[in-house]
Short mmCIF file of C-alpha atoms in Angstrom, two decimals:
data_model
loop_
_atom_site.label_atom_id
_atom_site.label_comp_id
_atom_site.label_asym_id
_atom_site.label_seq_id
_atom_site.Cartn_x
_atom_site.Cartn_y
_atom_site.Cartn_z
CA MET A 1 122.99 -2.21 -4.85
CA VAL A 2 120.06 -0.91 -2.83
CA LEU A 3 122.21 0.60 -0.17
CA LEU A 4 124.40 2.33 -2.82
CA LEU A 5 121.50 3.78 -4.73
CA THR A 6 119.95 4.95 -1.46
CA ILE A 7 123.21 6.84 -0.35
CA LEU A 8 123.78 8.16 -3.74
CA GLY A 9 120.23 9.46 -3.90
CA ILE A 10 120.66 11.23 -0.55
CA VAL A 11 123.97 12.82 -1.53
CA LEU A 12 122.63 13.98 -4.82
CA PHE A 13 119.38 15.59 -3.48
CA VAL A 14 121.28 17.26 -0.50
CA GLY A 15 123.86 18.55 -2.97
CA ALA A 16 121.24 19.78 -5.29
CA TYR A 17 119.33 21.60 -2.52
CA PHE A 18 122.34 23.64 -1.65
CA THR A 19 123.63 24.22 -5.16
CA TYR A 20 120.78 24.21 -7.77
CA GLY A 21 118.22 25.34 -5.10
CA ASN A 22 120.38 28.38 -4.36
CA PHE A 23 120.77 29.20 -8.13
CA LEU A 24 116.97 29.26 -8.31
CA VAL A 25 116.86 31.46 -5.11
CA ARG A 26 118.97 34.03 -7.01
CA ILE A 27 116.89 33.84 -10.14
CA PHE A 28 113.70 34.29 -8.37
CA ASP A 29 115.17 37.00 -6.19
CA LEU A 30 113.67 35.93 -2.97
CA LYS A 31 113.69 38.59 -0.18
CA ASN A 32 111.97 38.73 3.08
CA ASP A 33 111.41 42.44 2.96
CA ARG A 34 108.48 41.86 0.33
CA LYS A 35 105.23 41.03 1.94
CA THR A 36 103.82 37.58 1.17
CA PRO A 37 100.01 37.21 0.14
CA SER A 38 99.35 35.67 3.65
CA GLU A 39 100.16 38.93 5.16
CA GLU A 40 98.76 41.38 2.60
CA GLN A 41 95.49 39.49 2.02
CA TYR A 42 95.15 37.71 5.36
CA ASP A 43 91.42 36.52 5.86
CA GLY A 44 91.73 33.59 8.33
CA ILE A 45 90.11 31.21 5.67
CA ASP A 46 92.46 30.68 2.89
CA TYR A 47 95.19 33.33 3.35
CA CYS A 48 96.73 32.30 6.73
CA PRO A 49 100.74 32.53 7.45
CA ALA A 50 102.17 29.29 8.67
CA HIS A 51 105.22 28.10 10.33
CA PRO A 52 107.51 26.75 7.54
CA SER A 53 107.69 23.27 9.32
CA VAL A 54 103.84 23.23 9.28
CA LEU A 55 103.72 24.49 5.66
CA LEU A 56 106.34 21.89 4.57
CA GLY A 57 104.36 19.19 6.17
CA HIS A 58 100.98 20.37 4.49
CA HIS A 59 102.77 20.85 1.04
CA PHE A 60 104.60 17.50 1.17
CA ALA A 61 101.44 15.68 2.25
CA SER A 62 99.60 17.21 -0.44
CA ILE A 63 101.90 16.56 -3.37
CA ALA A 64 102.84 13.05 -2.32
CA GLY A 65 99.80 10.92 -2.52
CA ALA A 66 100.31 7.44 -3.87
CA GLY A 67 102.03 8.77 -7.03
CA PRO A 68 105.76 8.52 -5.90
CA ILE A 69 105.13 4.94 -4.79
CA VAL A 70 102.88 3.51 -7.50
CA GLY A 71 104.65 5.18 -10.48
CA PRO A 72 108.18 3.91 -9.92
CA ILE A 73 107.02 0.52 -8.96
CA THR A 74 104.85 0.22 -12.14
CA ALA A 75 107.65 1.58 -14.45
CA GLY A 76 110.27 -0.50 -12.60
CA GLY A 77 108.28 -3.64 -13.38
CA TRP A 78 108.13 -2.65 -17.01
CA PHE A 79 111.75 -1.31 -17.71
CA GLY A 80 113.90 -2.23 -14.99
CA TRP A 81 115.27 -0.21 -12.11
CA LEU A 82 118.10 1.78 -13.82
CA PRO A 83 115.78 3.93 -16.20
CA VAL A 84 113.37 4.88 -13.42
CA TYR A 85 116.28 5.66 -10.91
CA LEU A 86 117.71 8.00 -13.62
CA TRP A 87 114.36 9.76 -14.28
CA VAL A 88 113.56 10.24 -10.56
CA VAL A 89 116.94 11.84 -9.65
CA ILE A 90 117.45 14.13 -12.73
CA GLY A 91 113.59 14.86 -12.92
CA SER A 92 113.25 15.74 -9.32
CA ILE A 93 116.54 17.98 -9.43
CA PHE A 94 116.10 19.76 -12.75
CA ILE A 95 112.54 19.51 -13.78
CA GLY A 96 110.22 18.89 -10.86
CA GLY A 97 112.06 20.96 -8.45
CA VAL A 98 112.03 23.99 -10.85
CA HIS A 99 108.27 23.38 -11.74
CA ASP A 100 107.20 23.30 -7.97
CA PHE A 101 109.52 26.11 -6.82
CA GLY A 102 108.70 28.25 -9.85
CA SER A 103 105.01 27.69 -9.46
CA LEU A 104 105.08 28.64 -5.74
CA VAL A 105 107.10 31.77 -6.27
CA ALA A 106 105.09 33.02 -9.32
CA SER A 107 101.87 32.57 -7.40
CA MET A 108 103.34 34.25 -4.36
CA ARG A 109 104.11 37.33 -6.63
CA HIS A 110 100.46 37.28 -7.95
CA LYS A 111 98.44 37.64 -4.92
CA GLY A 112 98.60 33.87 -4.08
CA LEU A 113 96.45 33.12 -7.06
CA SER A 114 96.83 30.01 -9.39
CA MET A 115 99.14 29.63 -12.40
CA GLY A 116 96.06 30.64 -14.39
CA GLU A 117 96.52 34.17 -13.05
CA VAL A 118 100.21 34.28 -13.98
CA ILE A 119 99.39 33.03 -17.55
CA ASP A 120 96.59 35.70 -17.59
CA GLN A 121 99.03 38.47 -16.92
CA TRP A 122 101.93 37.49 -18.96
CA VAL A 123 100.15 35.56 -21.78
CA SER A 124 96.62 36.32 -22.42
CA ARG A 125 93.02 35.82 -20.76
CA LYS A 126 92.13 33.29 -23.42
CA ALA A 127 95.20 31.14 -22.28
CA LYS A 128 94.22 31.63 -18.53
CA ILE A 129 90.67 30.30 -19.32
CA LEU A 130 91.94 27.32 -21.15
CA PHE A 131 94.47 26.59 -18.45
CA LEU A 132 91.91 26.79 -15.58
CA CYS A 133 89.29 24.55 -17.48
CA PHE A 134 91.97 22.12 -18.13
CA THR A 135 93.14 21.95 -14.51
CA TRP A 136 89.51 21.99 -12.94
CA LEU A 137 88.49 18.99 -15.15
CA ALA A 138 91.66 17.17 -14.06
CA LEU A 139 91.03 17.93 -10.35
CA VAL A 140 87.42 16.71 -10.55
CA LEU A 141 88.76 13.42 -11.94
CA VAL A 142 91.14 13.08 -9.17
CA ILE A 143 88.46 13.75 -6.68
CA ALA A 144 86.28 11.12 -7.97
CA VAL A 145 88.99 8.57 -8.27
CA PHE A 146 90.62 9.03 -4.88
CA LEU A 147 87.18 9.26 -3.18
CA GLN A 148 86.38 5.80 -4.55
CA LEU A 149 89.81 4.43 -3.49
CA SER A 150 89.53 5.89 0.01
CA ALA A 151 86.12 4.43 0.46
CA ASP A 152 87.26 0.92 -0.73
CA THR A 153 90.20 1.06 1.44
CA PHE A 154 88.29 2.07 4.42
CA ALA A 155 85.77 -0.54 3.91
CA GLN A 156 88.35 -3.28 3.61
CA ASP A 157 90.72 -2.34 6.30
CA PRO A 158 89.24 -1.11 9.49
CA ALA A 159 92.76 -0.25 10.91
CA VAL A 160 93.32 2.29 8.07
CA ALA A 161 89.74 3.66 8.48
CA PHE A 162 90.29 4.18 12.14
CA SER A 163 93.75 5.84 11.82
CA ALA A 164 92.50 8.24 9.17
CA THR A 165 89.37 9.15 11.16
CA LEU A 166 91.38 9.56 14.40
CA TYR A 167 93.70 12.21 12.98
CA ILE A 168 90.92 14.05 11.29
CA PHE A 169 89.58 14.86 14.66
CA LEU A 170 92.98 15.26 16.09
CA ALA A 171 93.79 17.76 13.38
CA LEU A 172 90.83 19.79 14.59
CA ILE A 173 92.00 19.87 18.13
CA PHE A 174 95.58 20.54 17.12
CA GLY A 175 94.46 23.53 14.84
CA LEU A 176 92.65 25.12 17.82
CA MET A 177 95.58 24.38 20.21
CA ILE A 178 98.17 26.24 17.91
CA TYR A 179 96.02 29.02 16.40
CA ARG A 180 93.40 29.73 19.12
CA PHE A 181 95.03 28.72 22.40
CA ARG A 182 98.55 29.76 21.30
CA ILE A 183 100.16 26.62 22.40
CA PRO A 184 103.74 26.42 20.99
CA LEU A 185 104.08 24.36 17.93
CA LEU A 186 106.65 22.24 19.58
CA TYR A 187 104.56 21.16 22.57
CA GLY A 188 101.48 20.69 20.42
CA SER A 189 103.56 18.28 18.14
CA ILE A 190 105.01 16.38 21.13
CA ILE A 191 101.38 15.79 22.12
CA ALA A 192 99.80 15.02 18.82
CA ILE A 193 102.42 13.25 16.67
CA PRO A 194 102.76 10.14 18.94
CA ILE A 195 99.03 9.63 18.85
CA VAL A 196 99.15 9.62 15.00
CA LEU A 197 101.96 7.10 15.08
CA ILE A 198 100.42 4.62 17.53
CA SER A 199 97.04 4.87 15.64
CA VAL A 200 98.52 2.09 13.54
CA TRP A 201 98.95 -0.26 16.46
CA ILE A 202 95.50 0.68 17.85
CA GLY A 203 93.92 -0.01 14.61
CA LYS A 204 95.27 -3.61 14.57
CA MET A 205 93.48 -4.38 17.97
CA ASP A 206 90.65 -6.99 17.72
CA PHE A 207 87.98 -4.23 19.02
CA ILE A 208 88.74 -1.97 16.05
CA GLN A 209 88.89 -4.73 13.45
CA GLU A 210 85.46 -6.08 14.70
CA ASN A 211 83.55 -2.83 15.19
CA PHE A 212 84.99 -0.09 13.11
CA VAL A 213 83.39 -1.64 10.01
CA LEU A 214 81.21 0.30 7.57
CA SER A 215 80.18 -0.44 3.89
CA MET A 216 81.95 1.06 0.91
CA GLY A 217 78.67 3.11 0.13
CA THR A 218 78.61 4.37 3.67
CA TRP A 219 82.26 5.51 3.56
CA ARG A 220 81.71 7.12 0.27
CA TRP A 221 78.98 9.40 1.48
CA LEU A 222 80.94 10.22 4.71
CA LEU A 223 83.89 11.11 2.66
CA ILE A 224 81.82 13.41 0.46
CA GLY A 225 80.67 15.32 3.45
CA TYR A 226 84.31 15.42 4.72
CA ILE A 227 85.80 16.89 1.63
CA PHE A 228 83.17 19.57 1.47
CA PHE A 229 84.03 20.76 5.02
CA ALA A 230 87.81 20.37 4.25
CA SER A 231 87.30 22.77 1.29
CA VAL A 232 85.23 25.55 3.01
CA LEU A 233 86.63 25.52 6.69
CA PRO A 234 89.57 27.80 7.51
CA VAL A 235 92.82 26.09 6.38
CA TRP A 236 94.34 26.39 9.83
CA LEU A 237 91.51 24.47 11.46
CA LEU A 238 91.52 21.25 9.41
CA LEU A 239 93.51 20.77 6.11
CA GLN A 240 96.63 22.38 7.26
CA PRO A 241 97.06 20.67 10.75
CA ARG A 242 95.74 17.27 9.17
CA ASP A 243 98.41 17.33 6.42
CA TYR A 244 101.08 18.51 9.01
CA LEU A 245 100.25 15.53 11.28
CA ALA A 246 99.91 13.12 8.37
CA SER A 247 103.40 14.11 7.03
CA TYR A 248 105.05 12.72 10.16
CA LEU A 249 103.60 9.45 9.37
CA LEU A 250 105.32 9.57 6.07
CA TYR A 251 108.60 10.85 7.68
CA PHE A 252 108.40 8.10 10.06
CA ALA A 253 108.06 5.66 7.28
CA VAL A 254 110.98 7.04 5.33
CA LEU A 255 113.17 7.00 8.41
CA ILE A 256 112.24 3.32 9.04
CA ALA A 257 112.97 2.28 5.47
CA SER A 258 116.24 4.29 5.24
CA ILE A 259 117.57 2.79 8.53
CA GLY A 260 116.44 -0.70 7.41
CA ILE A 261 118.33 -0.15 4.07
CA LEU A 262 121.47 1.29 5.79
CA LEU A 263 121.59 -1.42 8.29
CA GLY A 264 120.83 -4.24 5.82
CA GLY A 265 123.64 -3.04 3.69
CA ASN A 266 124.14 -5.34 0.65
CA SER A 267 122.34 -8.29 2.40
CA PHE A 268 119.27 -7.61 0.13
CA GLU A 269 118.81 -9.88 -2.69
CA ILE A 270 117.88 -7.73 -5.97
CA SER A 271 115.27 -9.59 -8.01
CA LEU A 272 114.57 -6.87 -10.52
CA PRO A 273 116.86 -6.56 -13.77
CA VAL A 274 118.82 -3.48 -14.10
CA PHE A 275 117.20 -2.91 -17.68
CA LYS A 276 114.40 -5.21 -18.97
CA SER A 277 113.36 -3.80 -22.40
CA PHE A 278 112.76 -0.57 -24.44
CA VAL A 279 109.39 -2.16 -25.37
CA PRO A 280 108.30 -4.54 -22.52
CA ASP A 281 104.80 -4.74 -23.89
CA LYS A 282 102.58 -3.73 -26.79
CA ASN A 283 102.25 0.19 -26.93
CA THR A 284 104.36 0.48 -23.82
CA TYR A 285 107.61 2.21 -25.05
CA LEU A 286 110.40 3.46 -22.67
CA TRP A 287 109.97 7.05 -24.41
CA PRO A 288 107.51 8.43 -23.64
CA MET A 289 105.61 6.10 -21.25
CA LEU A 290 108.41 6.11 -18.49
CA PHE A 291 108.06 9.89 -18.16
CA VAL A 292 104.26 9.96 -17.85
CA THR A 293 104.04 6.73 -15.66
CA VAL A 294 106.53 8.11 -13.01
CA ALA A 295 105.04 11.60 -12.29
CA CYS A 296 105.20 12.66 -8.56
CA GLY A 297 108.38 11.16 -8.10
CA ALA A 298 109.98 13.27 -10.77
CA VAL A 299 107.62 15.99 -12.03
CA SER A 300 103.71 16.33 -11.75
CA GLY A 301 101.33 18.86 -12.96
CA PHE A 302 99.29 18.33 -9.71
CA HIS A 303 102.20 19.90 -7.82
CA CYS A 304 101.73 23.30 -9.55
CA MET A 305 98.15 23.37 -8.49
CA VAL A 306 99.10 22.77 -4.78
CA ALA A 307 101.97 25.25 -4.93
CA SER A 308 99.95 28.00 -6.55
CA GLY A 309 96.79 26.98 -4.63
CA THR A 310 96.85 26.32 -0.92
CA THR A 311 100.59 26.75 -0.26
CA SER A 312 101.14 30.13 -1.73
CA LYS A 313 98.39 31.55 0.49
CA GLN A 314 100.02 30.32 3.60
CA ILE A 315 103.64 31.06 3.07
CA ARG A 316 105.05 33.29 5.81
CA CYS A 317 108.06 34.76 4.24
CA GLU A 318 109.64 34.44 0.59
CA THR A 319 112.71 32.56 1.58
CA ASP A 320 110.41 29.70 3.04
CA ALA A 321 109.74 29.02 -0.57
CA LYS A 322 113.04 27.06 -1.12
CA PRO A 323 112.44 24.38 1.61
CA VAL A 324 108.73 24.03 0.88
CA GLY A 325 108.99 24.32 -2.89
CA TYR A 326 112.18 22.76 -3.85
CA GLY A 327 112.92 20.78 -0.63
CA ALA A 328 109.45 18.97 -0.66
CA MET A 329 110.17 17.89 -4.26
CA LEU A 330 113.44 16.29 -3.57
CA LEU A 331 111.98 14.57 -0.48
CA GLU A 332 109.48 13.09 -2.75
CA GLY A 333 112.10 11.90 -5.15
CA PHE A 334 113.66 10.22 -2.13
CA VAL A 335 110.26 8.51 -1.37
CA ALA A 336 110.31 7.26 -4.94
CA ILE A 337 113.68 5.79 -4.53
CA ILE A 338 112.42 3.82 -1.53
CA ALA A 339 109.45 2.70 -3.45
CA LEU A 340 111.76 1.63 -6.41
CA SER A 341 113.91 -0.27 -3.91
CA CYS A 342 110.75 -2.29 -2.93
CA ILE A 343 110.14 -3.48 -6.56
CA MET A 344 114.00 -4.27 -6.63
CA LEU A 345 113.51 -6.75 -3.91
CA VAL A 346 110.10 -8.17 -4.69
CA GLY A 347 110.78 -8.54 -8.42
CA LYS A 348 107.53 -8.33 -9.91
CA ILE A 349 104.08 -6.77 -9.48
CA PRO A 350 101.30 -9.40 -8.33
CA LYS A 351 98.06 -9.34 -10.12
CA GLU A 352 96.33 -9.00 -6.64
CA GLY A 353 97.20 -5.95 -4.82
CA GLY A 354 99.44 -4.51 -7.57
CA PRO A 355 102.01 -1.85 -6.78
CA LEU A 356 100.73 -1.13 -3.24
CA ALA A 357 101.14 -4.89 -2.45
CA VAL A 358 104.83 -4.66 -3.57
CA PHE A 359 105.24 -1.46 -1.43
CA GLY A 360 103.89 -3.33 1.57
CA GLU A 361 106.08 -6.30 1.01
CA GLY A 362 109.29 -4.39 0.48
CA PHE A 363 108.67 -1.96 3.30
CA ALA A 364 108.02 -5.02 5.67
CA LYS A 365 111.49 -6.22 4.58
CA PHE A 366 113.15 -2.91 5.61
CA ALA A 367 111.33 -2.78 8.79
CA ALA A 368 112.29 -6.29 9.77
CA ILE A 369 115.83 -5.29 9.83
CA ILE A 370 115.18 -3.11 12.94
CA HIS A 371 113.09 -6.02 14.38
CA ILE A 372 109.70 -4.62 13.63
CA ASN A 373 107.21 -7.38 13.03
CA PRO A 374 106.76 -7.95 9.18
CA GLY A 375 103.00 -7.88 9.54
CA LEU A 376 102.97 -4.72 11.50
CA GLY A 377 105.53 -3.31 8.92
CA LYS A 378 103.49 -4.06 5.90
CA SER A 379 100.32 -2.57 7.52
CA LEU A 380 102.43 0.66 8.31
CA GLY A 381 103.60 0.81 4.64
CA LEU A 382 100.03 0.22 3.28
CA LEU A 383 98.65 2.92 5.98
CA VAL A 384 101.20 5.42 4.63
CA VAL A 385 100.07 5.09 1.09
CA ASN A 386 96.31 5.13 1.91
CA SER A 387 96.49 8.07 4.33
CA PHE A 388 98.06 10.15 1.64
CA ILE A 389 95.37 9.18 -0.90
CA LEU A 390 92.96 10.79 1.56
CA THR A 391 95.26 13.90 1.76
CA THR A 392 95.29 14.11 -1.94
CA LEU A 393 91.52 13.88 -1.95
CA ASP A 394 90.75 16.92 0.50
CA THR A 395 93.45 19.12 -1.06
CA SER A 396 92.18 18.48 -4.68
CA THR A 397 88.59 19.51 -3.41
CA ARG A 398 89.88 22.85 -2.25
CA LEU A 399 92.09 23.28 -5.16
CA ALA A 400 89.05 22.69 -7.60
CA ARG A 401 87.18 25.29 -5.70
CA TYR A 402 90.02 27.77 -6.09
CA GLN A 403 90.12 27.10 -9.84
CA LEU A 404 86.32 27.55 -10.28
CA GLN A 405 86.41 30.69 -8.13
CA GLU A 406 89.14 32.20 -10.36
CA LEU A 407 87.23 30.99 -13.55
CA SER A 408 84.14 32.96 -12.38
CA LYS A 409 86.43 36.10 -11.44
CA MET A 410 85.34 35.42 -7.86
CA LYS A 411 81.77 35.65 -8.34
CA LEU A 412 81.31 32.13 -6.94
CA ASP A 413 81.64 32.06 -3.12
CA ARG A 414 83.65 29.05 -1.43
CA PHE A 415 80.38 27.18 -0.76
CA SER A 416 79.07 27.34 -4.26
CA ALA A 417 82.35 26.65 -5.83
CA THR A 418 82.82 23.51 -3.59
CA ILE A 419 79.35 22.26 -4.19
CA ILE A 420 79.71 22.51 -7.99
CA SER A 421 83.22 20.63 -7.83
CA VAL A 422 81.79 17.97 -5.62
CA ILE A 423 78.84 17.28 -7.73
CA ALA A 424 80.93 17.17 -10.86
CA ALA A 425 82.95 14.43 -9.14
CA MET A 426 79.85 12.51 -7.98
CA LEU A 427 78.59 12.38 -11.66
CA LEU A 428 81.78 10.74 -12.63
CA LEU A 429 81.20 8.19 -9.48
CA PHE A 430 77.63 7.46 -10.15
CA VAL A 431 77.08 7.75 -13.83
CA ARG A 432 77.83 4.52 -15.65
CA THR A 433 78.64 3.69 -19.27
CA GLY A 434 77.72 0.08 -19.77
CA ASN A 435 79.06 -1.76 -16.59
CA GLU A 436 81.85 0.90 -15.69
CA PRO A 437 81.48 4.19 -13.90
CA ALA A 438 82.56 7.20 -15.88
CA TRP A 439 85.66 7.87 -13.90
CA LYS A 440 87.01 4.39 -14.48
CA ILE A 441 86.84 4.83 -18.34
CA ILE A 442 88.54 8.17 -18.33
CA TRP A 443 91.23 7.41 -15.75
CA PRO A 444 93.69 5.82 -17.96
CA ILE A 445 94.41 9.09 -19.71
CA PHE A 446 95.21 11.00 -16.28
CA GLY A 447 98.87 10.20 -16.30
CA ALA A 448 99.50 11.95 -19.69
CA SER A 449 97.02 14.63 -18.88
CA ASN A 450 98.76 15.43 -15.58
CA GLN A 451 102.10 15.57 -17.17
CA LEU A 452 100.73 17.83 -19.88
CA VAL A 453 99.61 20.22 -17.09
CA ALA A 454 103.26 20.17 -15.75
CA GLY A 455 104.47 21.20 -19.23
CA ILE A 456 101.97 24.11 -19.61
CA ALA A 457 102.74 25.26 -16.08
CA LEU A 458 106.56 25.32 -17.02
CA LEU A 459 105.52 27.35 -20.14
CA GLY A 460 103.73 29.92 -17.91
CA ILE A 461 106.83 30.15 -15.51
CA MET A 462 109.13 30.64 -18.53
CA VAL A 463 107.15 33.61 -19.92
CA TRP A 464 106.97 35.05 -16.23
CA VAL A 465 110.74 34.56 -15.72
CA ALA A 466 111.39 36.28 -19.02
CA ARG A 467 108.95 39.05 -19.07
CA GLY A 468 108.21 39.61 -15.33
CA LEU A 469 111.73 39.02 -13.97
CA GLY A 470 113.76 39.95 -17.01
CA LYS A 471 115.91 36.93 -16.31
CA LYS A 472 117.48 34.13 -18.51
CA TYR A 473 114.96 31.40 -18.91
CA TYR A 474 116.82 28.41 -20.38
CA PHE A 475 116.62 26.52 -17.17
CA VAL A 476 112.78 26.31 -17.47
CA GLN A 477 112.71 26.39 -21.35
CA ILE A 478 114.44 23.04 -21.67
CA PRO A 479 112.47 21.00 -19.22
CA MET A 480 109.30 22.64 -20.70
CA ILE A 481 110.05 21.58 -24.35
CA PHE A 482 110.88 18.14 -23.12
CA MET A 483 107.66 17.79 -21.11
CA LEU A 484 105.37 19.06 -23.87
CA ILE A 485 106.96 16.88 -26.52
CA THR A 486 106.91 13.83 -24.41
CA THR A 487 103.23 14.18 -23.17
CA ILE A 488 101.73 15.17 -26.46
CA SER A 489 103.72 12.10 -28.01
CA ALA A 490 102.17 9.84 -25.23
CA LEU A 491 98.82 11.16 -25.90
CA ILE A 492 99.09 10.48 -29.65
CA LEU A 493 100.23 6.80 -28.96
CA PHE A 494 97.33 6.56 -26.53
CA ILE A 495 94.98 7.62 -29.37
CA VAL A 496 96.47 5.13 -31.79
CA SER A 497 96.24 2.26 -29.42
CA ASN A 498 92.70 3.06 -28.22
CA ILE A 499 91.56 3.34 -31.97
CA ARG A 500 92.84 -0.19 -32.47
CA SER A 501 90.80 -1.36 -29.48
CA HIS A 502 87.77 0.66 -30.37
CA GLN A 503 87.85 2.65 -27.08
CA TYR A 504 86.50 5.97 -28.87
CA ILE A 505 85.64 7.86 -25.65
CA LEU A 506 89.17 7.90 -24.66
CA VAL A 507 90.27 8.72 -28.21
CA VAL A 508 87.93 11.77 -28.07
CA VAL A 509 89.09 12.90 -24.62
CA ALA A 510 92.83 12.54 -25.67
CA GLY A 511 92.18 14.35 -28.83
CA LEU A 512 90.48 17.27 -26.98
CA LEU A 513 93.47 17.55 -24.48
CA ILE A 514 95.91 17.73 -27.39
CA PHE A 515 93.74 20.33 -29.13
CA LEU A 516 93.66 22.53 -25.91
CA ALA A 517 97.30 22.17 -25.28
CA VAL A 518 98.15 23.15 -28.94
CA LEU A 519 95.99 26.30 -28.65
CA LEU A 520 97.60 27.26 -25.53
CA ILE A 521 101.16 26.61 -27.04
CA LEU A 522 100.36 28.65 -29.97
CA GLU A 523 98.82 31.56 -27.86
CA THR A 524 101.94 31.68 -25.67
CA TRP A 525 104.38 31.32 -28.59
CA THR A 526 102.46 34.31 -30.50
CA VAL A 527 103.00 36.45 -27.25
CA PHE A 528 106.67 35.20 -26.52
CA ARG A 529 107.69 35.91 -30.07
CA ARG A 530 106.41 39.56 -29.98
CA PHE A 531 108.25 39.91 -26.66
CA ARG A 532 111.52 38.79 -28.10
CA LYS A 533 111.04 41.12 -31.05
CA GLY A 534 110.77 44.03 -28.58
CA GLN A 535 107.04 44.63 -29.09
CA LEU A 536 106.12 43.77 -25.58
CA SER A 537 107.62 44.80 -22.32
#
């Protein structure tokens, strides 16, 4: 069954890329004779044209994170593998792909600014402010959480810490090689990529395990310094090459898992039921919880921030938007299928290690088919996850800086906006309520809020397609309605369950998110109704 689902996923995603992807290209009217923001507004800091393979690596590494691994494994453990598989495939093709591709092209046509600018032009200034406040706060929470996760992982596993540190410095060298010394990308990649891949093996050496050891607190401060520089340095010097090199680690892992599945055939024993229950636990319903738990593997609001943040400022020509915007989403959907395959083999999620332990164990089984030591295979699987946690961390810091600069109408420079964003994240890290840090109390609501961002981004894309392009918008409207209804319903259920458990802070936060979302929806609906009546162009 694992073999069949993997092959079916490949066929469906490849078919969608060349059919539905081409339909979206026609709708968005991509033409290479239009200048992109990276050319028109080149500044060598944020606006910098990139080779499509480099930009694909950056974008894919940025949107992936741990989401397409943790979400499918968690939901699979709750509901069984079939509902998760269907949502990943249908979501990636018809919702996530449209969301990512549309956000990228819309931003490209609006000076490489965020979806907030698109909403400003085609809805209203008030809607823009609401959207940017919403997304900046979400990014600050992501920075705090992923900074803590990275610090914990580095303190516990010297191999992961060593590998991540190695390719941060390697990225700086690679960026200089490609952009300053004009070494061809192919030659630079041939030199750098093998070093990234063998860093896993080097990290397992006794010398590294014994000496590359720092406390969690020390790693936390080092990472705070790192994300500041990742935000303010030219994108070609650190962020872009680091993500490009890191993406090959994920490509390599996907290749190993795919070969293992194909060669293993039907020899794998499935331990997870096809379907478990509509309500596997109290307050855990198939709808809407499946659709807010599996985010990055199907659709995620974080993707619109990446697409309309760092990616749109680096795209070299308009037709590159298809492989970068749509292709990367389909590739992430395939990663989600591999993660789902892991829980299908393992069967249940252990209390210690959680979904990441499941992925490591499942990946080790695939690696063993091609005679990779299971221990090394498990380490490679876990390194993939943790390296992309770091990628999400540094990208989120830069995105928060962009959002804050746009909120201030560019009155804040990149240093000030970064400092404010990092300090806000540090407050969530260091301020405690009772025995818990602030981020830990708020984090449970992130899944629903992230998906709510996706629904709002689709709302902005729909208005732009209708008013800005003058095209039919049903292909955005249907996913938008589904995502908004689903995520608001999830937040309402969240409020009810937390009232019962007396978690009133979460109740207030969830209520505020619903209030902001409803304001945005009403504002957009008012404008859209006037447009349909012919009162607006």
